mmCIF file of C-alpha atoms in Angstrom:
data_model
loop_
_atom_site.group_PDB
_atom_site.id
_atom_site.type_symbol
_atom_site.label_atom_id
_atom_site.label_comp_id
_atom_site.label_asym_id
_atom_site.label_seq_id
_atom_site.Cartn_x
_atom_site.Cartn_y
_atom_site.Cartn_z
ATOM 1 C CA MET A 1 -19.916 16.805 -57.880
ATOM 2 C CA THR A 2 -19.224 13.391 -56.397
ATOM 3 C CA ALA A 3 -18.084 13.013 -52.789
ATOM 4 C CA HIS A 4 -14.500 12.072 -54.169
ATOM 5 C CA ASP A 5 -14.609 15.432 -56.165
ATOM 6 C CA ARG A 6 -15.614 17.443 -53.100
ATOM 7 C CA ALA A 7 -12.764 15.835 -50.938
ATOM 8 C CA LEU A 8 -10.303 16.626 -53.772
ATOM 9 C CA HIS A 9 -11.416 20.150 -54.092
ATOM 10 C CA GLY A 10 -11.310 21.087 -50.485
ATOM 11 C CA GLY A 11 -14.137 19.112 -48.888
ATOM 12 C CA SER A 12 -13.546 18.008 -45.230
ATOM 13 C CA LEU A 13 -14.492 14.994 -43.073
ATOM 14 C CA LEU A 14 -16.589 16.187 -40.058
ATOM 15 C CA TRP A 15 -16.718 13.449 -37.523
ATOM 16 C CA GLY A 16 -17.726 13.407 -33.835
ATOM 17 C CA ILE A 17 -15.864 10.044 -33.221
ATOM 18 C CA LYS A 18 -18.201 9.090 -30.337
ATOM 19 C CA ALA A 19 -19.808 12.220 -28.699
ATOM 20 C CA SER A 20 -20.162 10.497 -25.320
ATOM 21 C CA LEU A 21 -16.446 9.605 -25.389
ATOM 22 C CA LEU A 22 -15.297 13.079 -26.152
ATOM 23 C CA ASP A 23 -17.507 14.443 -23.312
ATOM 24 C CA TYR A 24 -16.206 11.929 -20.857
ATOM 25 C CA VAL A 25 -12.504 12.879 -21.805
ATOM 26 C CA ARG A 26 -13.332 16.555 -21.624
ATOM 27 C CA GLY A 27 -14.964 16.036 -18.299
ATOM 28 C CA MET A 28 -11.866 14.437 -16.709
ATOM 29 C CA GLY A 29 -9.717 16.756 -14.655
ATOM 30 C CA ASP A 30 -6.713 15.960 -16.760
ATOM 31 C CA GLY A 31 -8.617 15.087 -19.971
ATOM 32 C CA THR A 32 -7.725 16.542 -23.327
ATOM 33 C CA VAL A 33 -9.025 16.452 -26.914
ATOM 34 C CA GLU A 34 -6.201 17.904 -29.022
ATOM 35 C CA ALA A 35 -6.027 18.354 -32.832
ATOM 36 C CA SER A 36 -3.083 18.347 -34.851
ATOM 37 C CA GLY A 37 -1.719 18.140 -38.476
ATOM 38 C CA GLY A 38 -4.400 20.314 -39.976
ATOM 39 C CA ALA A 39 -7.465 18.805 -38.076
ATOM 40 C CA SER A 40 -9.395 21.001 -35.807
ATOM 41 C CA VAL A 41 -11.870 20.541 -32.974
ATOM 42 C CA THR A 42 -15.326 22.115 -33.644
ATOM 43 C CA ASP A 43 -18.492 22.160 -31.531
ATOM 44 C CA VAL A 44 -19.893 19.234 -33.381
ATOM 45 C CA GLY A 45 -16.714 17.028 -33.933
ATOM 46 C CA ILE A 46 -13.464 16.996 -35.516
ATOM 47 C CA ARG A 47 -12.842 18.551 -38.824
ATOM 48 C CA PHE A 48 -10.274 16.741 -41.013
ATOM 49 C CA PRO A 49 -9.293 18.578 -44.218
ATOM 50 C CA SER A 50 -9.021 16.653 -47.499
ATOM 51 C CA GLY A 51 -5.774 14.705 -47.953
ATOM 52 C CA SER A 52 -3.675 14.356 -51.019
ATOM 53 C CA ASP A 53 -2.979 10.612 -51.047
ATOM 54 C CA SER A 54 -5.898 8.267 -50.996
ATOM 55 C CA PRO A 55 -4.850 4.800 -49.487
ATOM 56 C CA GLU A 56 -6.925 3.056 -52.159
ATOM 57 C CA PRO A 57 -8.286 4.132 -55.629
ATOM 58 C CA GLY A 58 -11.759 5.593 -55.112
ATOM 59 C CA SER A 59 -11.297 6.233 -51.403
ATOM 60 C CA LEU A 60 -11.677 9.533 -49.683
ATOM 61 C CA ALA A 61 -8.641 10.440 -47.849
ATOM 62 C CA PHE A 62 -8.250 13.140 -45.081
ATOM 63 C CA ARG A 63 -5.536 14.384 -42.877
ATOM 64 C CA GLY A 64 -4.845 15.420 -39.498
ATOM 65 C CA ALA A 65 -5.126 13.728 -36.059
ATOM 66 C CA VAL A 66 -6.912 13.958 -32.824
ATOM 67 C CA THR A 67 -5.592 12.633 -29.541
ATOM 68 C CA LEU A 68 -7.650 11.738 -26.575
ATOM 69 C CA THR A 69 -5.686 11.828 -23.256
ATOM 70 C CA ALA A 70 -6.923 11.195 -19.744
ATOM 71 C CA HIS A 71 -6.297 9.234 -16.456
ATOM 72 C CA GLY A 72 -2.769 10.384 -16.218
ATOM 73 C CA GLY A 73 -2.005 9.031 -19.633
ATOM 74 C CA MET A 74 -3.563 5.627 -19.114
ATOM 75 C CA LEU A 75 -6.058 6.693 -21.855
ATOM 76 C CA HIS A 76 -3.996 7.886 -24.828
ATOM 77 C CA VAL A 77 -5.617 7.250 -28.246
ATOM 78 C CA THR A 78 -4.654 8.953 -31.452
ATOM 79 C CA ILE A 79 -6.853 8.803 -34.509
ATOM 80 C CA ALA A 80 -5.102 10.004 -37.556
ATOM 81 C CA ASP A 81 -5.511 10.626 -41.229
ATOM 82 C CA PRO A 82 -8.897 9.007 -41.592
ATOM 83 C CA ALA A 83 -10.250 7.551 -44.861
ATOM 84 C CA ILE A 84 -13.540 6.292 -46.152
ATOM 85 C CA VAL A 85 -12.702 3.206 -48.212
ATOM 86 C CA GLU A 86 -14.819 1.076 -50.389
ATOM 87 C CA THR A 87 -14.332 -2.721 -49.607
ATOM 88 C CA SER A 88 -15.523 -5.868 -51.091
ATOM 89 C CA THR A 89 -18.310 -5.890 -48.321
ATOM 90 C CA GLY A 90 -19.229 -2.201 -48.341
ATOM 91 C CA TRP A 91 -17.530 0.751 -46.695
ATOM 92 C CA ALA A 92 -15.018 1.026 -44.046
ATOM 93 C CA LEU A 93 -13.450 3.925 -42.051
ATOM 94 C CA GLU A 94 -9.647 3.480 -41.922
ATOM 95 C CA ILE A 95 -7.142 5.291 -39.810
ATOM 96 C CA VAL A 96 -3.361 5.095 -39.518
ATOM 97 C CA ASP A 97 -2.462 2.290 -37.212
ATOM 98 C CA PRO A 98 -1.325 3.786 -33.914
ATOM 99 C CA HIS A 99 1.124 0.878 -33.304
ATOM 100 C CA ASP A 100 2.589 1.054 -36.696
ATOM 101 C CA ALA A 101 2.599 4.371 -38.689
ATOM 102 C CA SER A 102 3.393 2.556 -41.965
ATOM 103 C CA ARG A 103 0.112 0.622 -41.858
ATOM 104 C CA ARG A 104 -3.544 1.457 -41.910
ATOM 105 C CA MET A 105 -6.397 -0.223 -39.910
ATOM 106 C CA ALA A 106 -9.934 -0.614 -40.415
ATOM 107 C CA PHE A 107 -11.254 1.396 -37.404
ATOM 108 C CA ALA A 108 -15.037 1.017 -38.224
ATOM 109 C CA THR A 109 -17.422 -0.465 -40.688
ATOM 110 C CA ILE A 110 -19.969 1.758 -42.360
ATOM 111 C CA ALA A 111 -23.382 0.315 -43.280
ATOM 112 C CA GLY A 112 -24.212 2.832 -45.869
ATOM 113 C CA PHE A 113 -22.532 5.879 -47.661
ATOM 114 C CA ASP A 114 -24.364 8.095 -50.047
ATOM 115 C CA GLY A 115 -21.309 10.114 -51.209
ATOM 116 C CA ARG A 116 -21.911 12.791 -48.485
ATOM 117 C CA ARG A 117 -22.968 11.044 -45.284
ATOM 118 C CA ALA A 118 -22.204 7.697 -43.693
ATOM 119 C CA THR A 119 -24.711 5.695 -41.739
ATOM 120 C CA GLY A 120 -24.557 2.781 -39.358
ATOM 121 C CA THR A 121 -20.954 3.462 -38.403
ATOM 122 C CA ALA A 122 -19.572 0.884 -35.916
ATOM 123 C CA LEU A 123 -16.270 -0.203 -34.302
ATOM 124 C CA THR A 124 -14.330 -3.059 -35.743
ATOM 125 C CA HIS A 125 -12.507 -5.335 -33.365
ATOM 126 C CA ASP A 126 -9.160 -3.516 -33.944
ATOM 127 C CA GLY A 127 -11.157 -0.124 -33.477
ATOM 128 C CA ALA A 128 -12.604 -1.314 -30.242
ATOM 129 C CA ASP A 129 -9.237 -2.650 -28.950
ATOM 130 C CA LEU A 130 -7.754 0.935 -29.031
ATOM 131 C CA PHE A 131 -9.922 1.773 -26.057
ATOM 132 C CA PHE A 132 -8.963 -1.037 -23.726
ATOM 133 C CA GLY A 133 -12.187 -2.499 -22.809
ATOM 134 C CA PRO A 134 -15.231 -0.130 -22.617
ATOM 135 C CA TYR A 135 -16.230 -0.797 -26.098
ATOM 136 C CA GLN A 136 -16.627 -4.006 -28.226
ATOM 137 C CA ARG A 137 -16.764 -4.735 -32.025
ATOM 138 C CA GLY A 138 -20.126 -3.411 -33.371
ATOM 139 C CA THR A 139 -20.509 -0.521 -30.806
ATOM 140 C CA ALA A 140 -22.142 2.329 -32.656
ATOM 141 C CA ILE A 141 -19.978 5.574 -33.079
ATOM 142 C CA ASP A 142 -20.942 8.859 -34.744
ATOM 143 C CA ASP A 143 -21.311 8.707 -38.454
ATOM 144 C CA PRO A 144 -18.880 10.882 -40.470
ATOM 145 C CA SER A 145 -19.943 13.243 -43.152
ATOM 146 C CA ILE A 146 -18.236 15.217 -45.991
ATOM 147 C CA ILE A 147 -18.743 18.899 -45.803
ATOM 148 C CA ASP A 148 -17.571 21.687 -48.246
#
């Protein structure tokens, strides 16, 4: 069964986003990591269930959102409806654009994807901009994987 078949038949995306970031937010007095829309927070990351509508043919779409909030709301980042998308230069991890829900943005590049696990996942310029400064384009983030 291919990754696309697994996703269509109930596979989920398991993704830690960036473990050190989640730990930082959880360690703040007012920090929260909240899942919604079918996503759930687990001990090893966020589980996003398969989605019905892929943004591109051949891509793997997932649904749900996670919102990171801290510093009295100064940190407020939502990552929603991730998708692993094949591009002309390899693979990308896309999310709904938090500034325009009608658009998608490339959040991270993926150096390799074997149909089950991504490797070499790193923030794009747009992905880094969501965090207002502590990360730059190319910052390594947790590699997502598809689980049954």
